[in-house]
Coordinates of N, CA, C and O in Angstrom, one line a residue:
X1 N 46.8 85.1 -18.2 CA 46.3 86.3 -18.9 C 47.0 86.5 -20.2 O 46.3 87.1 -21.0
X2 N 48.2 86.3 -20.6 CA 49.1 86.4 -21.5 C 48.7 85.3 -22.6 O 48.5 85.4 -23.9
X3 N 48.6 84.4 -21.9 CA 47.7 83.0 -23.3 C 46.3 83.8 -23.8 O 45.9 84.1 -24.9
X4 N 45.7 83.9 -22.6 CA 44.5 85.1 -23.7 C 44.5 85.9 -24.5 O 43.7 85.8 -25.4
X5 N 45.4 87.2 -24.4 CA 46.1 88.0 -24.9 C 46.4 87.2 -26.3 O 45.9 87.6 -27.4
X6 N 47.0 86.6 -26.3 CA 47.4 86.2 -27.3 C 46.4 85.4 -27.9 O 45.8 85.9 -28.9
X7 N 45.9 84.0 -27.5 CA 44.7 83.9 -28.4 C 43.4 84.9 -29.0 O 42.8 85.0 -30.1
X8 N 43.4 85.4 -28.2 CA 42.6 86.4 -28.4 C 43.2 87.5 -30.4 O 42.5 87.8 -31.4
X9 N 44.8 87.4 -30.0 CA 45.0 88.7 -31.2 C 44.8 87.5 -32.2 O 44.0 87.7 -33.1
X10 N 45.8 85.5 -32.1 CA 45.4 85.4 -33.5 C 43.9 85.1 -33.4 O 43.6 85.1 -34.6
X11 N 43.0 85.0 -32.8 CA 41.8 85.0 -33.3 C 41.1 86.7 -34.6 O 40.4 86.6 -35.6
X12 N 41.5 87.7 -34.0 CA 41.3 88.8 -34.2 C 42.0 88.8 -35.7 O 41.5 88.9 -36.9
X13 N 43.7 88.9 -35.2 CA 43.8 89.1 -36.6 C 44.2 88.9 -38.1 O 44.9 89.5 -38.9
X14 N 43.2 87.6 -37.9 CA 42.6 87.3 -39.9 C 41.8 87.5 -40.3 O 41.6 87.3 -41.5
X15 N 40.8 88.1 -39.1 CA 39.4 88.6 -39.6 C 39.2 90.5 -39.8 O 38.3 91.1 -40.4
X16 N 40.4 90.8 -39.0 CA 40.5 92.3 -39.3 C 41.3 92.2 -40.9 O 41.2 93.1 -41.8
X17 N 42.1 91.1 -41.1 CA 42.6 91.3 -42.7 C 41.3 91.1 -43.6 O 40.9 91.8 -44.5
X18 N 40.8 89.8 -43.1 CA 39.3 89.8 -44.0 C 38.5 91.3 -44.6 O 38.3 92.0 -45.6
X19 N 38.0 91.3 -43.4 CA 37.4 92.9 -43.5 C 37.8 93.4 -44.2 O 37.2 93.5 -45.3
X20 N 39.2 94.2 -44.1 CA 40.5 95.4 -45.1 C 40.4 95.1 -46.5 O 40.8 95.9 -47.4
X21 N 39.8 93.8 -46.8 CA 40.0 93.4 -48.2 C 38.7 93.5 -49.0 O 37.9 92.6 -48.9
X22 N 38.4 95.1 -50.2 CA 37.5 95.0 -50.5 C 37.7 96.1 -52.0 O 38.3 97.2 -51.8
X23 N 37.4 96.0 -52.9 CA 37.2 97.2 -54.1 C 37.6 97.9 -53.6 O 37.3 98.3 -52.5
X24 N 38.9 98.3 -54.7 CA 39.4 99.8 -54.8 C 38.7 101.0 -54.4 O 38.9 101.9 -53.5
X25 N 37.8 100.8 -55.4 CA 36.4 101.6 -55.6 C 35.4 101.2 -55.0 O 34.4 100.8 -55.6
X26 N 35.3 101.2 -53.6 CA 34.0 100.7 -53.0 C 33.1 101.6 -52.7 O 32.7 101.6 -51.5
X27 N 32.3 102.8 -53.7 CA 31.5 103.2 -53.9 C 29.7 102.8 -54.0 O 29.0 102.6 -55.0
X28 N 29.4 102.7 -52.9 CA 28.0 102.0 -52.9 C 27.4 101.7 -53.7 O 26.9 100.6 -53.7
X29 N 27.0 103.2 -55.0 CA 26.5 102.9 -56.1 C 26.9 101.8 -57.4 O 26.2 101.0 -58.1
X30 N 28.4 102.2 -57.2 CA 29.2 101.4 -58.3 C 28.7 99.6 -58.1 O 28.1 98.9 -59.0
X31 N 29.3 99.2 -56.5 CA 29.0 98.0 -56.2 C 27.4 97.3 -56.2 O 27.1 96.1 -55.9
X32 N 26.4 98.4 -56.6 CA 24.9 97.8 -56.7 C 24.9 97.7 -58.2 O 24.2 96.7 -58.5
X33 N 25.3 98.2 -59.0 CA 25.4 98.3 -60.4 C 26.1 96.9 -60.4 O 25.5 96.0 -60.9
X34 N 27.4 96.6 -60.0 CA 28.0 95.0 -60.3 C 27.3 93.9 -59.3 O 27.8 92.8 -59.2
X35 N 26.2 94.5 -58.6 CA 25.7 93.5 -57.8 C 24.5 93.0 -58.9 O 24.2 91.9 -59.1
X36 N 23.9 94.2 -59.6 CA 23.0 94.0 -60.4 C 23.2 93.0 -62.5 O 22.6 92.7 -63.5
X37 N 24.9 93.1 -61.9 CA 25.1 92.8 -63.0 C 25.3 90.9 -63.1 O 24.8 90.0 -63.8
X38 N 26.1 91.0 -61.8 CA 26.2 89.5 -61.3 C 24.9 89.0 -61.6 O 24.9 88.0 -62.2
X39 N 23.8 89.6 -61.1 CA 22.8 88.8 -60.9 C 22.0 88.5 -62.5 O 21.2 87.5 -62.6
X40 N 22.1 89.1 -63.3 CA 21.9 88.9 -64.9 C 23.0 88.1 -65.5 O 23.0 87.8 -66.7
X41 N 24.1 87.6 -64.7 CA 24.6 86.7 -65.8 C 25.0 85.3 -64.9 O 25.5 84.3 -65.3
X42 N 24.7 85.6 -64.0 CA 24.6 84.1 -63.4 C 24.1 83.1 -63.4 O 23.0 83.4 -63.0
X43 N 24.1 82.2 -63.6 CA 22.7 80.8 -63.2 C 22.4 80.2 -61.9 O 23.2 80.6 -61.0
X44 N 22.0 79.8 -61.7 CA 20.7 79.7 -60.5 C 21.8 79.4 -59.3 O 21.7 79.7 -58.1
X45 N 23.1 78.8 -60.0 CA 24.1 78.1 -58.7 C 24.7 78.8 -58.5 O 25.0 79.1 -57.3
X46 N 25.6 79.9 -59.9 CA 26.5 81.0 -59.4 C 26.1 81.9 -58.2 O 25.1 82.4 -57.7
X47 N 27.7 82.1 -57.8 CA 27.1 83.5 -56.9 C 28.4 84.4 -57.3 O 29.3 83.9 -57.9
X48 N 28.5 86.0 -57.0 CA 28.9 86.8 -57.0 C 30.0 86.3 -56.2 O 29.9 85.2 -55.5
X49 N 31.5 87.4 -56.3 CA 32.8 87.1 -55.2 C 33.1 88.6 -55.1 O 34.0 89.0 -55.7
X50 N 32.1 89.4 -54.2 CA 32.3 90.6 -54.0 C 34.3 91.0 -53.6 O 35.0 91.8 -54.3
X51 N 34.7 90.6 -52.7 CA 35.8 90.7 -52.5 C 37.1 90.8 -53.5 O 38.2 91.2 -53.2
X52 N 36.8 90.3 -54.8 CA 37.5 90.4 -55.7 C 37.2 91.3 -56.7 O 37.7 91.2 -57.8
X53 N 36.4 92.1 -56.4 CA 36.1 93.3 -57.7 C 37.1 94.3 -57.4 O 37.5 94.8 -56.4
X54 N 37.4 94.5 -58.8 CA 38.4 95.8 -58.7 C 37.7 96.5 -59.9 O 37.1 96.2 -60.9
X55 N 38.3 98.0 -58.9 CA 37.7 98.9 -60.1 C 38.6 100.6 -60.3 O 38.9 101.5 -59.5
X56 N 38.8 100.5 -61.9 CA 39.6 102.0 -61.9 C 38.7 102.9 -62.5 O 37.8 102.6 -63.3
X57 N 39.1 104.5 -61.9 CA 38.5 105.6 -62.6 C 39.3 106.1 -63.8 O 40.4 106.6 -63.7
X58 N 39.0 106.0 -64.5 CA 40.0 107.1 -65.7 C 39.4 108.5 -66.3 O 38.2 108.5 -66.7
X59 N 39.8 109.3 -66.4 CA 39.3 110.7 -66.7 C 39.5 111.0 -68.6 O 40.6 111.4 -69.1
X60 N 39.1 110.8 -69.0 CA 38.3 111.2 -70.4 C 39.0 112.3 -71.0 O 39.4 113.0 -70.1
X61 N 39.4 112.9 -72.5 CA 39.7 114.0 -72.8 C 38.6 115.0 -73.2 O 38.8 116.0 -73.8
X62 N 37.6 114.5 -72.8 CA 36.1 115.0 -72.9 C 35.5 115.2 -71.6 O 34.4 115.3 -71.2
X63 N 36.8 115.1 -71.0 CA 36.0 115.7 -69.7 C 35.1 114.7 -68.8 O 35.0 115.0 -67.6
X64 N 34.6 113.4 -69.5 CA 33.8 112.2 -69.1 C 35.0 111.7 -68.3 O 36.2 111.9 -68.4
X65 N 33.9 110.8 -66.8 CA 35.4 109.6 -66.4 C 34.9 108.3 -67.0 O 33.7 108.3 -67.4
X66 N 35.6 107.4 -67.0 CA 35.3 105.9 -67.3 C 35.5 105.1 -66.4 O 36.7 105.1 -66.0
X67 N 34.8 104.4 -65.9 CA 34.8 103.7 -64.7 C 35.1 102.2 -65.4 O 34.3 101.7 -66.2
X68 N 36.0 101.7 -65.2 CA 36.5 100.0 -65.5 C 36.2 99.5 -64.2 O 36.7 100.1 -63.3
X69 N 35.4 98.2 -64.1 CA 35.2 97.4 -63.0 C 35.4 95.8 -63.6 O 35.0 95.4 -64.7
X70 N 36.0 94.9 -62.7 CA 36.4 93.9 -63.1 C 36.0 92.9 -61.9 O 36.6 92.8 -60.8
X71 N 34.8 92.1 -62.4 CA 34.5 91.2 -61.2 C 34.2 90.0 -61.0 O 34.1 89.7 -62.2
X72 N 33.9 88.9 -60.4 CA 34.0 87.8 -60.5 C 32.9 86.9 -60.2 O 32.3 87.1 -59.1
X73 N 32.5 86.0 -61.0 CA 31.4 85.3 -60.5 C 31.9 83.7 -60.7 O 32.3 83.2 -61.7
X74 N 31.7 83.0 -59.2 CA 31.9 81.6 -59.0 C 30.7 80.7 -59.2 O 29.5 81.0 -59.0
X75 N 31.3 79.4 -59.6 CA 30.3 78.3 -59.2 C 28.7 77.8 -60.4 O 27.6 77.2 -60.2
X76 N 29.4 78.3 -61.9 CA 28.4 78.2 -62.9 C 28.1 76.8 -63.2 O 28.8 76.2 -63.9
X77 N 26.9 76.3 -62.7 CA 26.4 74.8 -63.2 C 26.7 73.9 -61.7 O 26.8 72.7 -61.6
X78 N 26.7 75.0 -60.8 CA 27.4 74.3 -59.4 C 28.7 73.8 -59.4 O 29.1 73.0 -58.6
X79 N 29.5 74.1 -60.3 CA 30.8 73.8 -60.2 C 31.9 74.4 -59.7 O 31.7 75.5 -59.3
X80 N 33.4 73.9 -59.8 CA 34.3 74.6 -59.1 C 34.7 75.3 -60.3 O 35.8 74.9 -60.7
X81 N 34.2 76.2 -61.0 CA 34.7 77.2 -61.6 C 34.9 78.7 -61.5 O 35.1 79.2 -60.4
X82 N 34.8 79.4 -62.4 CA 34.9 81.2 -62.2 C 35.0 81.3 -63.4 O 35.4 80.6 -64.3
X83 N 34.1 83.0 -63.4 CA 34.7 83.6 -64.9 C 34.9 85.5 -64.3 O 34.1 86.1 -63.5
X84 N 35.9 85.9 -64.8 CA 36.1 87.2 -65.0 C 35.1 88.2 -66.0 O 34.8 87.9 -67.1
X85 N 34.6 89.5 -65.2 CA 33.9 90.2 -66.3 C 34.1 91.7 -66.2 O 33.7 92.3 -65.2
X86 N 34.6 92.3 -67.2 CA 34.8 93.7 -67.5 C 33.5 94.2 -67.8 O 32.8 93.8 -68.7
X87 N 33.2 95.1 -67.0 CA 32.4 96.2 -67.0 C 32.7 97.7 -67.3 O 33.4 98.3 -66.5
X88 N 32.3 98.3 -68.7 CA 32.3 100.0 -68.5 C 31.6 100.5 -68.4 O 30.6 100.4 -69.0
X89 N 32.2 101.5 -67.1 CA 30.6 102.8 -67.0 C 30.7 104.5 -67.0 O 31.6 105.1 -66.5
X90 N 30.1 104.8 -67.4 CA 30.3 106.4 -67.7 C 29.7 107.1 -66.2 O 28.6 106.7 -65.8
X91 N 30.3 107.8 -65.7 CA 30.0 108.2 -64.6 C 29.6 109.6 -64.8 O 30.0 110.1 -65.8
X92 N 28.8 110.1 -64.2 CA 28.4 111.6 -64.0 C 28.4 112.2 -62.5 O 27.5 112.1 -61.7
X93 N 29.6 112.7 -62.4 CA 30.4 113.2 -60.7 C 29.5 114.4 -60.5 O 29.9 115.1 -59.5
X94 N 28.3 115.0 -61.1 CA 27.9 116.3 -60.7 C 26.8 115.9 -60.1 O 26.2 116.8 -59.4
X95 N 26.3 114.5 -60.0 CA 25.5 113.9 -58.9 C 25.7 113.3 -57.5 O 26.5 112.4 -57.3
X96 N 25.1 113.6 -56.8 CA 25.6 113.0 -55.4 C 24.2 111.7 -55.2 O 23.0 111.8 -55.7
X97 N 24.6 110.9 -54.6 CA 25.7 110.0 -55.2 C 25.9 109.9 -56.3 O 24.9 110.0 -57.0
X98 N 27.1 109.6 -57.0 CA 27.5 109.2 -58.5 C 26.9 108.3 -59.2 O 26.8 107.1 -59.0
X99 N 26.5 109.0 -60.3 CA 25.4 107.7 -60.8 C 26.5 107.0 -61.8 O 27.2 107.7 -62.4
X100 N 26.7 105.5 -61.9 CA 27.4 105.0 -63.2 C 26.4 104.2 -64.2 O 25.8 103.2 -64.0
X101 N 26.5 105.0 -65.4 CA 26.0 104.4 -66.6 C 26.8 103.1 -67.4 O 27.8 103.0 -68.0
X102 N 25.7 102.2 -67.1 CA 26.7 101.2 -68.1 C 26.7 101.1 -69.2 O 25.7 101.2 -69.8
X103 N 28.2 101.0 -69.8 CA 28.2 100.8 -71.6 C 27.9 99.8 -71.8 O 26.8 99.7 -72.4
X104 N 28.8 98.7 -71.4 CA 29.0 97.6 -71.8 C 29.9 96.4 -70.6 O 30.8 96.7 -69.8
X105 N 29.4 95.1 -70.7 CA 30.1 94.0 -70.5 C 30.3 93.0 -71.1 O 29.5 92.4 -71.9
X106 N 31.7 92.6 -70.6 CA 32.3 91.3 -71.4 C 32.8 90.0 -71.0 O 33.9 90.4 -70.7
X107 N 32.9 88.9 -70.8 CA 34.0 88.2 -70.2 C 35.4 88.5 -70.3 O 35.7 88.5 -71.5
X108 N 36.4 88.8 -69.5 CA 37.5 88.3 -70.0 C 38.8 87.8 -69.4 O 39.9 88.0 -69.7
X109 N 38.2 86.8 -68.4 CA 38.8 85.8 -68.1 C 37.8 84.6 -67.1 O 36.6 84.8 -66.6
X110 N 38.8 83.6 -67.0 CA 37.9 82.0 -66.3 C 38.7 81.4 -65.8 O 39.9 81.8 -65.8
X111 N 38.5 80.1 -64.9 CA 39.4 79.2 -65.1 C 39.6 78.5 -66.6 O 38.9 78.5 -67.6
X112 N 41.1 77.9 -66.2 CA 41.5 77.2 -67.6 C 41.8 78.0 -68.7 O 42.2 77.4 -69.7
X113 N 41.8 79.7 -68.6 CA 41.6 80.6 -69.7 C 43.0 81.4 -69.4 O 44.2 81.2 -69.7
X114 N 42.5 82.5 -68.8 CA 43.5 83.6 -68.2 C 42.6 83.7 -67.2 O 41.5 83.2 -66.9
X115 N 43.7 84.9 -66.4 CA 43.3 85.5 -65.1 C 43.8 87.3 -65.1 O 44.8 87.6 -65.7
X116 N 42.9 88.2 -64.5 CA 43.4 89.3 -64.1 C 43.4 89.7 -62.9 O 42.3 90.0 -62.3
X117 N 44.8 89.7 -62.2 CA 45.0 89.5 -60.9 C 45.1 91.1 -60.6 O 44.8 91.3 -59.5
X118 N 45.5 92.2 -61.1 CA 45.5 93.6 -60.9 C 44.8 94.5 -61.5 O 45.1 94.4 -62.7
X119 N 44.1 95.3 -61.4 CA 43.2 95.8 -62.8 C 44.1 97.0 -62.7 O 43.8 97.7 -61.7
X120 N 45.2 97.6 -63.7 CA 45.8 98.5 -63.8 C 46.0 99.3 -65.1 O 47.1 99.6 -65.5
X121 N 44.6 99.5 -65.7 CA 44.3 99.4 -67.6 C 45.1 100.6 -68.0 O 45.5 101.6 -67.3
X122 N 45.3 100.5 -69.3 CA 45.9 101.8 -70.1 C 45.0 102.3 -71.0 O 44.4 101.6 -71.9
X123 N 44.7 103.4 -70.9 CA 43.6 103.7 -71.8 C 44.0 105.0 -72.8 O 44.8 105.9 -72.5
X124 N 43.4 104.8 -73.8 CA 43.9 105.6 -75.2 C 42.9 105.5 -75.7 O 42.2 104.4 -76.0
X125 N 42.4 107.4 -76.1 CA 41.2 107.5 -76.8 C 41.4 108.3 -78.0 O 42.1 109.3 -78.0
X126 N 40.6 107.7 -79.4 CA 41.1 108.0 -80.5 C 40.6 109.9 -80.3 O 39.6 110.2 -79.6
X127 N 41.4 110.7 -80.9 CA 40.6 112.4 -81.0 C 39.6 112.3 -82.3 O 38.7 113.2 -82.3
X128 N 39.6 111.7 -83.0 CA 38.7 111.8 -84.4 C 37.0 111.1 -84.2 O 35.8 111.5 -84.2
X129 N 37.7 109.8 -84.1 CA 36.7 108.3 -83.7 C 36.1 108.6 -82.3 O 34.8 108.7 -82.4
X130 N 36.4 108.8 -81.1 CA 35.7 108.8 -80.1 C 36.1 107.6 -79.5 O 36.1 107.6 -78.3
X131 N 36.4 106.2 -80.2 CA 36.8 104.8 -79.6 C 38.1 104.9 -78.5 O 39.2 105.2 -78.7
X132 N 37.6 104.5 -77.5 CA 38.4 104.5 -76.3 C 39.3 102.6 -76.7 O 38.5 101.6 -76.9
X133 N 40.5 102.4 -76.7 CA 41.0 101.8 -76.7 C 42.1 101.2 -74.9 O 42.9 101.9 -74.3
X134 N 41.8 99.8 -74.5 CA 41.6 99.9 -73.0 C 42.8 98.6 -73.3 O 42.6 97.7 -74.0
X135 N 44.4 98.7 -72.4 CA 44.6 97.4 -72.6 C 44.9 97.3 -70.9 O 45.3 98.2 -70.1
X136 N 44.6 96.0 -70.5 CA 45.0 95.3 -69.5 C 45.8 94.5 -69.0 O 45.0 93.5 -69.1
X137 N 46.5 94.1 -68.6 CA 47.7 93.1 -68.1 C 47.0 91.7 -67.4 O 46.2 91.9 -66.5
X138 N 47.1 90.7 -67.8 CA 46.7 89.3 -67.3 C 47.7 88.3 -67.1 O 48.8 88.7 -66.7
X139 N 47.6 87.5 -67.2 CA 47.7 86.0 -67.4 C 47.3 84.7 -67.8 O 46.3 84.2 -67.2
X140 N 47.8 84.1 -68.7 CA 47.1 82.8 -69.3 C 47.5 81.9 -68.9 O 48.4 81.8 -68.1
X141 N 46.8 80.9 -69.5 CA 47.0 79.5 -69.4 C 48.2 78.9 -69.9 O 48.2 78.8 -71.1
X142 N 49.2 78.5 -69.3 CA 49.7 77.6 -70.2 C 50.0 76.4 -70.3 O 50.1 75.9 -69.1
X143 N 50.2 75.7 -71.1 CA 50.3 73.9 -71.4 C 50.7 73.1 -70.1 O 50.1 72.1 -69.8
X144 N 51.6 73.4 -69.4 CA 52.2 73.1 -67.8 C 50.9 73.8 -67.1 O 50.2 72.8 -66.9
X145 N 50.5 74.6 -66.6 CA 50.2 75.1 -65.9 C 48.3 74.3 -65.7 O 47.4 74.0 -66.5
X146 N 48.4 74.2 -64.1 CA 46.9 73.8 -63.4 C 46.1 74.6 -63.6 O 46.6 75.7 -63.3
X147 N 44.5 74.9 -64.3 CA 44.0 75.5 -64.4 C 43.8 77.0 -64.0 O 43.7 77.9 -64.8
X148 N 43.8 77.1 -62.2 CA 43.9 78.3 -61.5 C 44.8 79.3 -62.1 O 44.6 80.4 -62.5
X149 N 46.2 78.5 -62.0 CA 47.6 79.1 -62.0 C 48.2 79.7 -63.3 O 49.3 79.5 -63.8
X150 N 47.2 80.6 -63.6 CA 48.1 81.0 -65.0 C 49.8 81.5 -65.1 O 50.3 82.3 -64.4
X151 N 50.5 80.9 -66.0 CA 51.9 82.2 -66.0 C 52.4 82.4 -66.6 O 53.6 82.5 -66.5
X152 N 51.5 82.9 -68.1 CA 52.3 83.4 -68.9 C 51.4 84.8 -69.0 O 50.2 85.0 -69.0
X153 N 52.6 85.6 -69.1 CA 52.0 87.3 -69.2 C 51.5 87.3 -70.5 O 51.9 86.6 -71.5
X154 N 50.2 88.3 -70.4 CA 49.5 88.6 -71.6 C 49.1 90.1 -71.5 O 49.5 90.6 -70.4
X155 N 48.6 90.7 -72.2 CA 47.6 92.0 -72.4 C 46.7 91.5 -73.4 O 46.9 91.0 -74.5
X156 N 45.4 92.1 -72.5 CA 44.4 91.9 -72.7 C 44.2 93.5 -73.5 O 44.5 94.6 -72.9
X157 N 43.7 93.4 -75.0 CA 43.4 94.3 -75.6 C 41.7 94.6 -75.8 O 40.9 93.7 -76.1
X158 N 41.3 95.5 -75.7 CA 39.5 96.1 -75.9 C 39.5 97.6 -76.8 O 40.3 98.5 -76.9
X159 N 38.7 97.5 -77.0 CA 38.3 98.7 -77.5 C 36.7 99.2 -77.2 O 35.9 98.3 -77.3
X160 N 36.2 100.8 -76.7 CA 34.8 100.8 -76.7 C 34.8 101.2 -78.2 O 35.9 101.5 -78.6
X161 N 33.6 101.1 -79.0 CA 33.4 102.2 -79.4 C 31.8 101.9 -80.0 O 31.6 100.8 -80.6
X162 N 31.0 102.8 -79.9 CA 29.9 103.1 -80.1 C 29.2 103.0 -79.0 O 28.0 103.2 -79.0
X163 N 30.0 102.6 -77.8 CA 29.4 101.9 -76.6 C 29.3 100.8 -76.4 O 28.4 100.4 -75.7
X164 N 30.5 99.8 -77.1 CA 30.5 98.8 -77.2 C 31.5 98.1 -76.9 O 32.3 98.3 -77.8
X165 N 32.0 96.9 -75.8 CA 33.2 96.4 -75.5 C 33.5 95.3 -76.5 O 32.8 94.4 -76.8
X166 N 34.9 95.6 -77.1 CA 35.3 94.2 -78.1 C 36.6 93.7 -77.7 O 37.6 94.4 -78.0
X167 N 36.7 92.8 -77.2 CA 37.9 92.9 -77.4 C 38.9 92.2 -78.7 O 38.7 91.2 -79.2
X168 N 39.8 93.1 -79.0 CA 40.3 93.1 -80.0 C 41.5 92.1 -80.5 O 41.5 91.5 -81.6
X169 N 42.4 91.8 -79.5 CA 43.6 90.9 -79.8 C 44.1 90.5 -78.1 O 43.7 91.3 -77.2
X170 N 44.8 89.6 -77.8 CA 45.3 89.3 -77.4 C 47.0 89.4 -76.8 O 46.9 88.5 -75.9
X171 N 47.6 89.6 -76.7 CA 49.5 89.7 -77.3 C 50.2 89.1 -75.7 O 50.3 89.8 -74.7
X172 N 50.4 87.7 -75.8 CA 51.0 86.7 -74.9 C 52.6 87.1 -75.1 O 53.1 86.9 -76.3
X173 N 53.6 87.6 -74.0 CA 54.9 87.5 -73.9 C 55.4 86.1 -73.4 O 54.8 85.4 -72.6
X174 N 56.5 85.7 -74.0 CA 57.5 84.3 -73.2 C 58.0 84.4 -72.1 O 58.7 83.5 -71.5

């Protein structure tokens, strides 16, 4: 009875960790919006990696939130790759459910490139301009390092403005 018992829990529990692992932000709407985004920039072989989307709310000095979502799509050309993609969305909380409007998306990371393993952005909005400036913490590529394995810290710098994601610079620490 005890060998069951116990087979039984490790069978159980890597799939109760599986499960627990999903968007910060796992808002139904949000995740149909990056379901619908996946599916516009993928090719015929990619697929979506729902489990790795992260996503933060940020609150506006206009009162707007901004929704940052960061998600991943594997397998472009049938291959063993990935690319990272920043999504902004303007949310409107006085609807049930929350509708999010998209501004804009961008790449900004892959293999072989960088990686954003935490999405924990800083955001700074100009009072004159309206340009929300967004920076991110990553990691890159470096000369030693296996494609996956980035390890050199970076911030990832963006800017919206007009409704538009750019990113602006780069700034790699040693």
């Amino acid at each position: 009875m005890m060998r069951l018992l116990i087979t039984l829990l490790c069978l159980v529990s890597p799939l109760s960790a599986a499960f627990a692992v999903g968007p910060p932000l796992a808002q139904k709407p949000l995740l149909l919006q990056i379901q619908r985004l996946t599916d516009l920039l993928r090719d015929s072989q990619a697929v979506g990696y729902p489990n790795a989307t992260m996503a933060q709310a940020i609150e506006l000095q206009s009162g707007r939130q901004l929704v940052l979502a960061v998600f991943t799509i594997e397998g472009f050309g049938g291959g063993n790759n990935h690319s990272q993609f920043l999504a902004a969305f303007e949310t409107d909380t006085e609807t049930k459910p929350t509708h999010y409007r998209l501004l804009d998306v961008i790449k900004v990371a892959g293999k072989g490139w960088r990686g954003i393993e935490k999405l924990n952005a800083r955001v700074l909005q100009a009072p004159k301009s309206q340009d929300i400036r967004v920076e991110i913490d990553a990691l890159e590529v470096g000369p030693d390092d296996p494609p996956n394995f980035p390890s050199i810290k970076t911030v990832v710098r963006l800017v919206i403005s007009k409704g538009r994601l750019t990113e602006i610079e780069s700034k790699s620490s040693p």
